[in-house]
Tab-separated table of C-alpha atoms in Angstrom:
chain	number	residue	atom	x	y	z
A	1	MET	CA	-14.513	94.533	52.472
A	2	ALA	CA	-12.738	95.629	55.507
A	3	GLU	CA	-14.230	98.248	58.036
A	4	PRO	CA	-12.190	101.429	56.969
A	5	ALA	CA	-9.935	102.696	59.185
A	6	ARG	CA	-10.621	100.845	62.417
A	7	GLU	CA	-7.305	100.286	63.559
A	8	HIS	CA	-7.212	104.239	63.868
A	9	LEU	CA	-10.611	104.537	65.987
A	10	PRO	CA	-10.170	105.148	69.931
A	11	GLU	CA	-10.179	101.689	71.941
A	12	GLN	CA	-13.435	100.575	72.991
A	13	ASP	CA	-15.396	97.664	73.738
A	14	PRO	CA	-15.525	95.733	70.421
A	15	GLY	CA	-19.213	95.379	70.546
A	16	LYS	CA	-19.608	99.163	70.355
A	17	SER	CA	-19.471	101.670	67.221
A	18	LEU	CA	-17.492	104.416	67.709
A	19	LEU	CA	-20.783	106.691	68.291
A	20	ALA	CA	-22.931	103.679	70.487
A	21	ASP	CA	-22.865	105.860	73.435
A	22	PHE	CA	-24.355	108.705	71.427
A	23	THR	CA	-28.201	109.172	72.213
A	24	LEU	CA	-30.048	111.292	69.816
A	25	ARG	CA	-31.890	114.351	72.787
A	26	GLU	CA	-34.308	116.586	72.005
A	27	SER	CA	-32.924	119.234	70.802
A	28	SER	CA	-33.115	121.591	67.327
A	29	LEU	CA	-29.511	120.139	66.580
A	30	SER	CA	-29.842	117.828	63.285
A	31	GLU	CA	-28.450	114.545	63.811
A	32	ARG	CA	-25.480	114.979	62.094
A	33	GLU	CA	-24.762	118.092	64.493
A	34	GLN	CA	-24.920	116.143	67.245
A	35	GLN	CA	-22.677	113.272	65.617
A	36	MET	CA	-20.286	115.753	65.292
A	37	LEU	CA	-20.265	116.855	69.098
A	38	ALA	CA	-20.223	113.175	70.065
A	39	LEU	CA	-17.217	112.791	67.583
A	40	GLU	CA	-15.389	115.704	69.764
A	41	ARG	CA	-15.506	113.733	73.001
A	42	GLN	CA	-13.674	111.416	71.622
A	43	TRP	CA	-9.767	110.966	72.647
A	44	TRP	CA	-7.716	110.222	69.810
A	45	LYS	CA	-4.463	107.468	70.067
A	46	TYR	CA	-3.135	107.643	67.169
A	47	ALA	CA	-1.976	111.170	64.673
A	48	GLY	CA	-4.441	111.176	61.999
A	49	ALA	CA	-6.772	108.842	63.361
A	50	LYS	CA	-9.521	111.673	63.967
A	51	GLU	CA	-8.977	113.116	60.342
A	52	GLN	CA	-9.688	109.389	59.178
A	53	ALA	CA	-12.964	108.836	61.299
A	54	ILE	CA	-14.179	112.853	60.075
A	55	ARG	CA	-13.822	111.220	56.328
A	56	ASP	CA	-15.285	107.567	57.154
A	57	LEU	CA	-18.308	108.869	59.297
A	58	PHE	CA	-18.884	112.201	57.737
A	59	ASP	CA	-17.780	112.082	53.888
A	60	LEU	CA	-15.979	115.214	54.769
A	61	SER	CA	-12.265	116.818	54.766
A	62	ALA	CA	-11.095	117.467	58.048
A	63	THR	CA	-10.884	121.447	56.758
A	64	HIS	CA	-15.018	121.499	55.558
A	65	TYR	CA	-15.322	119.358	59.252
A	66	TYR	CA	-14.054	122.228	61.573
A	67	GLN	CA	-15.617	125.382	59.456
A	68	LEU	CA	-18.733	123.056	60.449
A	69	LEU	CA	-17.892	122.355	63.837
A	70	ASN	CA	-16.780	126.470	64.637
A	71	ALA	CA	-20.101	127.708	63.354
A	72	LEU	CA	-21.704	124.800	65.083
A	73	ILE	CA	-19.891	125.416	68.767
A	74	ASP	CA	-21.075	129.389	68.333
A	75	ARG	CA	-24.772	128.261	68.810
A	76	GLU	CA	-26.686	128.780	71.920
A	77	ASP	CA	-28.932	125.205	70.975
A	78	ALA	CA	-25.098	123.267	70.939
A	79	LEU	CA	-24.376	124.661	74.141
A	80	ALA	CA	-27.278	123.995	75.325
A	81	HIS	CA	-27.026	120.493	74.176
A	82	ASP	CA	-23.438	119.962	75.430
A	83	PRO	CA	-22.095	122.548	77.769
A	84	MET	CA	-18.941	121.465	79.318
A	85	LEU	CA	-17.736	119.885	75.811
A	86	VAL	CA	-19.087	123.476	73.878
A	87	LYS	CA	-17.462	125.350	76.503
A	88	ARG	CA	-13.867	123.298	76.411
A	89	LEU	CA	-14.057	123.629	72.834
A	90	ARG	CA	-14.351	127.360	72.703
A	91	ARG	CA	-11.906	127.673	74.975
A	92	LEU	CA	-9.551	125.682	72.883
A	93	ARG	CA	-10.587	127.771	69.477
A	94	THR	CA	-9.771	131.010	71.696
A	95	SER	CA	-6.758	129.433	72.701
A	96	ARG	CA	-5.308	128.469	69.382
A	97	HIS	CA	-6.178	131.984	68.087
A	98	ARG	CA	-4.162	133.715	70.778
A	99	ALA	CA	-1.049	131.459	69.788
A	100	ARG	CA	-1.596	132.272	66.144
A	101	THR	CA	-1.916	135.804	67.014
A	102	ALA	CA	0.896	135.491	69.444
A	103	ARG	CA	3.299	133.988	66.812
A	104	ARG	CA	2.299	136.989	64.103
A	105	LEU	CA	3.231	139.791	66.317
A	106	GLY	CA	6.113	138.056	67.647
A	107	SER	CA	5.379	138.236	71.085
A	108	ASP	CA	5.193	135.609	73.897
A	109	ALA	CA	0.983	136.569	74.898
């Protein structure tokens, strides 16, 4: 059987797996949580590719994955593990929240 969703994964060296550059660090984060952060470091070329990778790697729906990710990026140990990534994810979340609020209120805030 062919590997699922390989055509949707970001371009990389053929000999490397999606999370090959990921190394477990001494951390209070679980291996799965560290893998989630590693996945968030990836850039996606095709629409839907990230969601397919989430299903393939974690066996989660995208909705459940993002619920877990939002809880994860609020944790101080996640911030200590990868400060730049976690701060970027927090900024993006805040930006999306502000855009939703502005649409609900009918303003351009």
